[in-house]
mmCIF file of C-alpha atoms and ligand atoms in Angstrom:
data_model
loop_
_atom_site.group_PDB
_atom_site.id
_atom_site.type_symbol
_atom_site.label_atom_id
_atom_site.label_comp_id
_atom_site.label_asym_id
_atom_site.label_seq_id
_atom_site.Cartn_x
_atom_site.Cartn_y
_atom_site.Cartn_z
ATOM 1 C CA UNK N 1 -30.210 44.051 -47.603
ATOM 2 C CA UNK N 2 -29.964 47.458 -49.220
ATOM 3 C CA UNK N 3 -32.890 48.329 -51.517
ATOM 4 C CA UNK N 4 -31.442 51.438 -53.165
ATOM 5 C CA UNK N 5 -30.422 55.023 -52.521
ATOM 6 C CA UNK N 6 -33.170 56.747 -50.521
ATOM 7 C CA UNK N 7 -31.721 60.237 -50.289
ATOM 8 C CA UNK N 8 -28.611 62.390 -50.377
ATOM 9 C CA UNK N 9 -28.242 64.703 -47.377
ATOM 10 C CA UNK N 10 -26.863 68.197 -47.879
ATOM 11 C CA UNK N 11 -25.840 70.433 -44.983
ATOM 12 C CA UNK N 12 -27.100 73.997 -45.417
ATOM 13 C CA UNK N 13 -26.822 76.968 -43.062
ATOM 14 C CA UNK N 14 -30.311 78.344 -43.823
ATOM 15 C CA UNK N 15 -33.149 75.941 -44.726
ATOM 16 C CA UNK N 16 -35.551 78.500 -46.212
ATOM 17 C CA UNK N 17 -32.846 80.040 -48.393
ATOM 18 C CA UNK N 18 -31.768 76.589 -49.608
ATOM 19 C CA UNK N 19 -35.363 75.513 -50.386
ATOM 20 C CA UNK N 20 -35.768 78.684 -52.451
ATOM 21 C CA UNK N 21 -32.478 78.062 -54.292
ATOM 22 C CA UNK N 22 -33.376 74.452 -55.190
ATOM 23 C CA UNK N 23 -36.850 75.526 -56.370
ATOM 24 C CA UNK N 24 -35.772 78.459 -58.495
ATOM 25 C CA UNK N 25 -32.576 76.882 -59.855
ATOM 26 C CA UNK N 26 -33.391 73.163 -60.283
ATOM 27 C CA UNK N 27 -37.180 73.116 -60.024
ATOM 28 C CA UNK N 28 -37.217 70.778 -57.024
ATOM 29 C CA UNK N 29 -40.257 70.869 -54.729
ATOM 30 C CA UNK N 30 -40.556 70.146 -51.011
ATOM 31 C CA UNK N 31 -42.406 66.905 -50.297
ATOM 32 C CA UNK N 32 -41.894 66.869 -46.532
ATOM 33 C CA UNK N 33 -40.503 69.178 -43.864
ATOM 34 C CA UNK N 34 -39.909 68.630 -40.149
ATOM 35 C CA UNK N 35 -37.842 69.477 -37.099
ATOM 36 C CA UNK N 36 -35.926 66.589 -35.480
ATOM 37 C CA UNK N 37 -34.848 67.813 -32.027
ATOM 38 C CA UNK N 38 -32.868 64.680 -31.197
ATOM 39 C CA UNK N 39 -30.757 65.067 -34.362
ATOM 40 C CA UNK N 40 -30.581 68.845 -33.966
ATOM 41 C CA UNK N 41 -31.891 69.517 -37.486
ATOM 42 C CA UNK N 42 -34.579 71.260 -39.462
ATOM 43 C CA UNK N 43 -34.901 69.231 -42.621
ATOM 44 C CA UNK N 44 -36.743 69.200 -45.928
ATOM 45 C CA UNK N 45 -37.122 66.419 -48.513
ATOM 46 C CA UNK N 46 -37.100 67.550 -52.138
ATOM 47 C CA UNK N 47 -37.861 65.848 -55.419
ATOM 48 C CA UNK N 48 -38.554 66.705 -59.051
ATOM 49 C CA UNK N 49 -42.286 67.006 -59.757
ATOM 50 C CA UNK N 50 -43.160 64.597 -62.584
ATOM 51 C CA UNK N 51 -39.591 63.286 -62.536
ATOM 52 C CA UNK N 52 -38.173 59.771 -62.587
ATOM 53 C CA UNK N 53 -38.870 59.190 -58.898
ATOM 54 C CA UNK N 54 -35.226 58.649 -58.013
ATOM 55 C CA UNK N 55 -33.504 59.391 -54.730
ATOM 56 C CA UNK N 56 -34.613 62.484 -52.834
ATOM 57 C CA UNK N 57 -32.473 65.428 -51.816
ATOM 58 C CA UNK N 58 -32.582 66.095 -48.072
ATOM 59 C CA UNK N 59 -31.638 69.585 -46.961
ATOM 60 C CA UNK N 60 -30.334 69.628 -43.371
ATOM 61 C CA UNK N 61 -30.001 72.854 -41.383
ATOM 62 C CA UNK N 62 -28.583 72.921 -37.834
ATOM 63 C CA UNK N 63 -30.777 73.801 -34.849
ATOM 64 C CA UNK N 64 -27.681 74.214 -32.676
ATOM 65 C CA UNK N 65 -23.997 74.877 -33.277
ATOM 66 C CA UNK N 66 -22.982 71.669 -31.439
ATOM 67 C CA UNK N 67 -25.222 69.386 -33.562
ATOM 68 C CA UNK N 68 -23.835 66.997 -36.197
ATOM 69 C CA UNK N 69 -24.814 69.400 -38.987
ATOM 70 C CA UNK N 70 -23.536 72.451 -37.094
ATOM 71 C CA UNK N 71 -20.152 70.802 -36.615
ATOM 72 C CA UNK N 72 -20.065 69.604 -40.230
ATOM 73 C CA UNK N 73 -20.658 73.134 -41.571
ATOM 74 C CA UNK N 74 -18.085 74.536 -39.154
ATOM 75 C CA UNK N 75 -15.472 72.110 -40.415
ATOM 76 C CA UNK N 76 -16.307 71.837 -44.129
ATOM 77 C CA UNK N 77 -18.802 74.527 -44.995
ATOM 78 C CA UNK N 78 -22.086 73.581 -46.683
ATOM 79 C CA UNK N 79 -22.110 70.445 -48.866
ATOM 80 C CA UNK N 80 -22.967 66.753 -49.115
ATOM 81 C CA UNK N 81 -22.965 65.320 -45.591
ATOM 82 C CA UNK N 82 -24.427 61.821 -46.014
ATOM 83 C CA UNK N 83 -25.714 59.135 -48.383
ATOM 84 C CA UNK N 84 -28.784 57.252 -47.160
ATOM 85 C CA UNK N 85 -29.641 53.726 -48.296
ATOM 86 C CA UNK N 86 -33.170 52.411 -47.888
ATOM 87 C CA UNK N 87 -33.438 49.071 -46.103
ATOM 88 C CA UNK N 88 -36.399 46.887 -45.180
ATOM 89 C CA UNK N 89 -35.022 45.980 -41.750
ATOM 90 C CA UNK N 90 -32.590 48.437 -40.164
ATOM 91 C CA UNK N 91 -31.760 46.112 -37.237
ATOM 92 C CA UNK N 92 -30.891 43.224 -39.563
ATOM 93 C CA UNK N 93 -28.672 45.330 -41.844
ATOM 94 C CA UNK N 94 -26.996 47.017 -38.840
ATOM 95 C CA UNK N 95 -26.261 43.605 -37.328
ATOM 96 C CA UNK N 96 -24.841 42.291 -40.594
ATOM 97 C CA UNK N 97 -22.522 45.307 -40.933
ATOM 98 C CA UNK N 98 -21.429 45.084 -37.267
ATOM 99 C CA UNK N 99 -20.578 41.437 -37.890
ATOM 100 C CA UNK N 100 -18.243 42.635 -40.668
ATOM 101 C CA UNK N 101 -16.491 44.910 -38.159
ATOM 102 C CA UNK N 102 -18.061 48.228 -39.179
ATOM 103 C CA UNK N 103 -18.915 50.727 -36.443
ATOM 104 C CA UNK N 104 -22.623 51.607 -36.289
ATOM 105 C CA UNK N 105 -23.188 54.914 -34.500
ATOM 106 C CA UNK N 106 -26.203 53.759 -32.468
ATOM 107 C CA UNK N 107 -26.838 50.536 -30.517
ATOM 108 C CA UNK N 108 -30.541 50.835 -31.379
ATOM 109 C CA UNK N 109 -32.187 52.624 -34.346
ATOM 110 C CA UNK N 110 -33.326 56.202 -33.733
ATOM 111 C CA UNK N 111 -36.186 58.203 -35.214
ATOM 112 C CA UNK N 112 -35.599 59.679 -38.658
ATOM 113 C CA UNK N 113 -37.638 61.634 -41.139
ATOM 114 C CA UNK N 114 -41.387 60.894 -41.423
ATOM 115 C CA UNK N 115 -41.415 58.215 -38.732
ATOM 116 C CA UNK N 116 -38.566 56.226 -40.275
ATOM 117 C CA UNK N 117 -35.990 54.325 -38.206
ATOM 118 C CA UNK N 118 -32.345 55.151 -38.853
ATOM 119 C CA UNK N 119 -28.773 54.235 -38.013
ATOM 120 C CA UNK N 120 -25.432 55.338 -39.427
ATOM 121 C CA UNK N 121 -22.115 53.706 -40.351
ATOM 122 C CA UNK N 122 -19.102 55.722 -39.211
ATOM 123 C CA UNK N 123 -17.571 57.461 -42.255
ATOM 124 C CA UNK N 124 -14.124 56.092 -41.383
ATOM 125 C CA UNK N 125 -15.520 52.557 -41.902
ATOM 126 C CA UNK N 126 -17.293 53.390 -45.184
ATOM 127 C CA UNK N 127 -14.697 54.941 -47.460
ATOM 128 C CA UNK N 128 -15.108 58.450 -46.093
ATOM 129 C CA UNK N 129 -18.882 58.524 -46.615
ATOM 130 C CA UNK N 130 -21.329 58.939 -43.731
ATOM 131 C CA UNK N 131 -23.758 56.126 -44.644
ATOM 132 C CA UNK N 132 -27.272 56.266 -43.252
ATOM 133 C CA UNK N 133 -29.562 53.233 -43.175
ATOM 134 C CA UNK N 134 -33.232 54.198 -43.324
ATOM 135 C CA UNK N 135 -36.201 51.912 -42.788
ATOM 136 C CA UNK N 136 -39.297 53.889 -43.817
ATOM 137 C CA UNK N 137 -42.375 53.918 -41.617
ATOM 138 C CA UNK N 138 -44.712 51.054 -42.529
ATOM 139 C CA UNK N 139 -46.805 51.902 -45.608
ATOM 140 C CA UNK N 140 -50.343 52.953 -44.744
HETATM 141 C C1 V0V B 201 -17.215 63.657 -39.896
HETATM 142 N N1 V0V B 201 -16.362 63.076 -40.759
HETATM 143 C C2 V0V B 201 -17.015 62.850 -41.905
HETATM 144 C C3 V0V B 201 -18.329 63.339 -41.706
HETATM 145 N N2 V0V B 201 -18.414 63.831 -40.446
HETATM 146 N N3 V0V B 201 -16.639 62.287 -43.063
HETATM 147 C C4 V0V B 201 -17.561 62.205 -44.046
HETATM 148 N N4 V0V B 201 -18.834 62.667 -43.926
HETATM 149 C C5 V0V B 201 -19.241 63.241 -42.781
HETATM 150 N N5 V0V B 201 -20.478 63.692 -42.667
HETATM 151 C C6 V0V B 201 -14.966 62.729 -40.512
HETATM 152 C C7 V0V B 201 -14.197 63.943 -40.053
HETATM 153 O O1 V0V B 201 -13.730 64.691 -41.138
HETATM 154 C C8 V0V B 201 -13.082 63.339 -39.257
HETATM 155 O O2 V0V B 201 -12.064 62.879 -40.114
HETATM 156 C C9 V0V B 201 -13.761 62.161 -38.600
HETATM 157 O O3 V0V B 201 -14.878 61.817 -39.425
HETATM 158 C C10 V0V B 201 -14.226 62.588 -37.208
HETATM 159 O O4 V0V B 201 -14.886 61.609 -36.613
HETATM 160 P P1 V0V B 201 -15.418 61.770 -35.114
HETATM 161 O O5 V0V B 201 -14.536 62.672 -34.332
HETATM 162 O O6 V0V B 201 -15.683 60.397 -34.640
HETATM 163 O O7 V0V B 201 -16.821 62.461 -35.223
HETATM 164 P P2 V0V B 201 -17.434 63.921 -35.459
HETATM 165 O O8 V0V B 201 -17.597 64.631 -34.180
HETATM 166 O O9 V0V B 201 -16.814 64.644 -36.597
HETATM 167 O O10 V0V B 201 -18.904 63.452 -35.921
HETATM 168 C C11 V0V B 201 -19.074 62.710 -37.057
HETATM 169 C C12 V0V B 201 -20.283 61.790 -36.871
HETATM 170 C C13 V0V B 201 -21.492 62.660 -36.491
HETATM 171 C C14 V0V B 201 -20.501 61.066 -38.192
HETATM 172 C C15 V0V B 201 -19.996 60.758 -35.753
HETATM 173 O O11 V0V B 201 -21.709 63.648 -37.495
HETATM 174 C C16 V0V B 201 -22.753 61.903 -36.283
HETATM 175 O O12 V0V B 201 -23.029 61.385 -35.204
HETATM 176 N N6 V0V B 201 -23.607 61.779 -37.348
HETATM 177 C C17 V0V B 201 -24.834 61.006 -37.291
HETATM 178 C C18 V0V B 201 -26.032 61.877 -37.082
HETATM 179 C C19 V0V B 201 -26.226 62.909 -38.178
HETATM 180 O O13 V0V B 201 -25.404 63.073 -39.065
HETATM 181 N N7 V0V B 201 -27.365 63.653 -38.050
HETATM 182 C C20 V0V B 201 -27.744 64.681 -38.981
HETATM 183 C C21 V0V B 201 -28.618 64.152 -40.002
HETATM 184 P P3 V0V B 201 -10.527 63.222 -39.828
HETATM 185 O O14 V0V B 201 -10.434 64.704 -39.826
HETATM 186 O O15 V0V B 201 -10.274 62.593 -38.476
HETATM 187 O O16 V0V B 201 -9.807 62.530 -40.955
HETATM 188 S S1 V0V B 201 -30.210 63.713 -39.360
HETATM 189 C C22 V0V B 201 -30.967 62.761 -40.570
HETATM 190 O O17 V0V B 201 -30.226 62.361 -41.539
HETATM 191 C C23 V0V B 201 -32.305 62.459 -40.512
HETATM 192 C C24 V0V B 201 -33.174 62.961 -39.429
HETATM 193 C C25 V0V B 201 -32.917 61.572 -41.545
HETATM 194 O O18 V0V B 201 -32.294 61.288 -42.564
HETATM 195 O O19 V0V B 201 -34.068 61.129 -41.346
#
């Protein structure tokens, strides 16, 4: 099942400007940064140094105008785009939600941040929230 909230994803037009804003305003630090070509994003994970270790903030900037984040910003402007729940087994949770009639966006999990495996529930089947399921890469 769901283990907790992993991260909150925020669509931003300019990743470097957003990283600077979160650092200087809220004191959040980047723990991971990468480009995900398949998802069309440049993304950064942020957390509070010495904080409570809660959910991360994921800043998502579009690589292309026709990407999910590009379209989201076009339609809504910058803002919260998704809520990601951590799961131990993304296939099992996806199957359980499909069995309840929810639409999962992918037939098979795709690659997410830091080698994780991800899928999404369509926002129209989740109370208007784009729900991501994220199975982290195996601990090493
Ligand atoms: C669209 N809608 C949303 C939404 N995006 N509602 C809440 N939150 C969002 N983020 C609503 C929209 O206002 C429309 O409502 C309706 O859904 C449109 O649905 P659609 O035509 O089926 O789809 P699109 O073209 O608007 O695309 C939405 C979806 C797309 C969710 C299908 O964004 C997608 O494929 N997302 C999954 C991939 C993704 O988000 N990648 C970026 C993050 P009305 O107007 O009809 O009422 S990558 C990531 O998170 C990584 C790498 C990671 O965490 O590791």
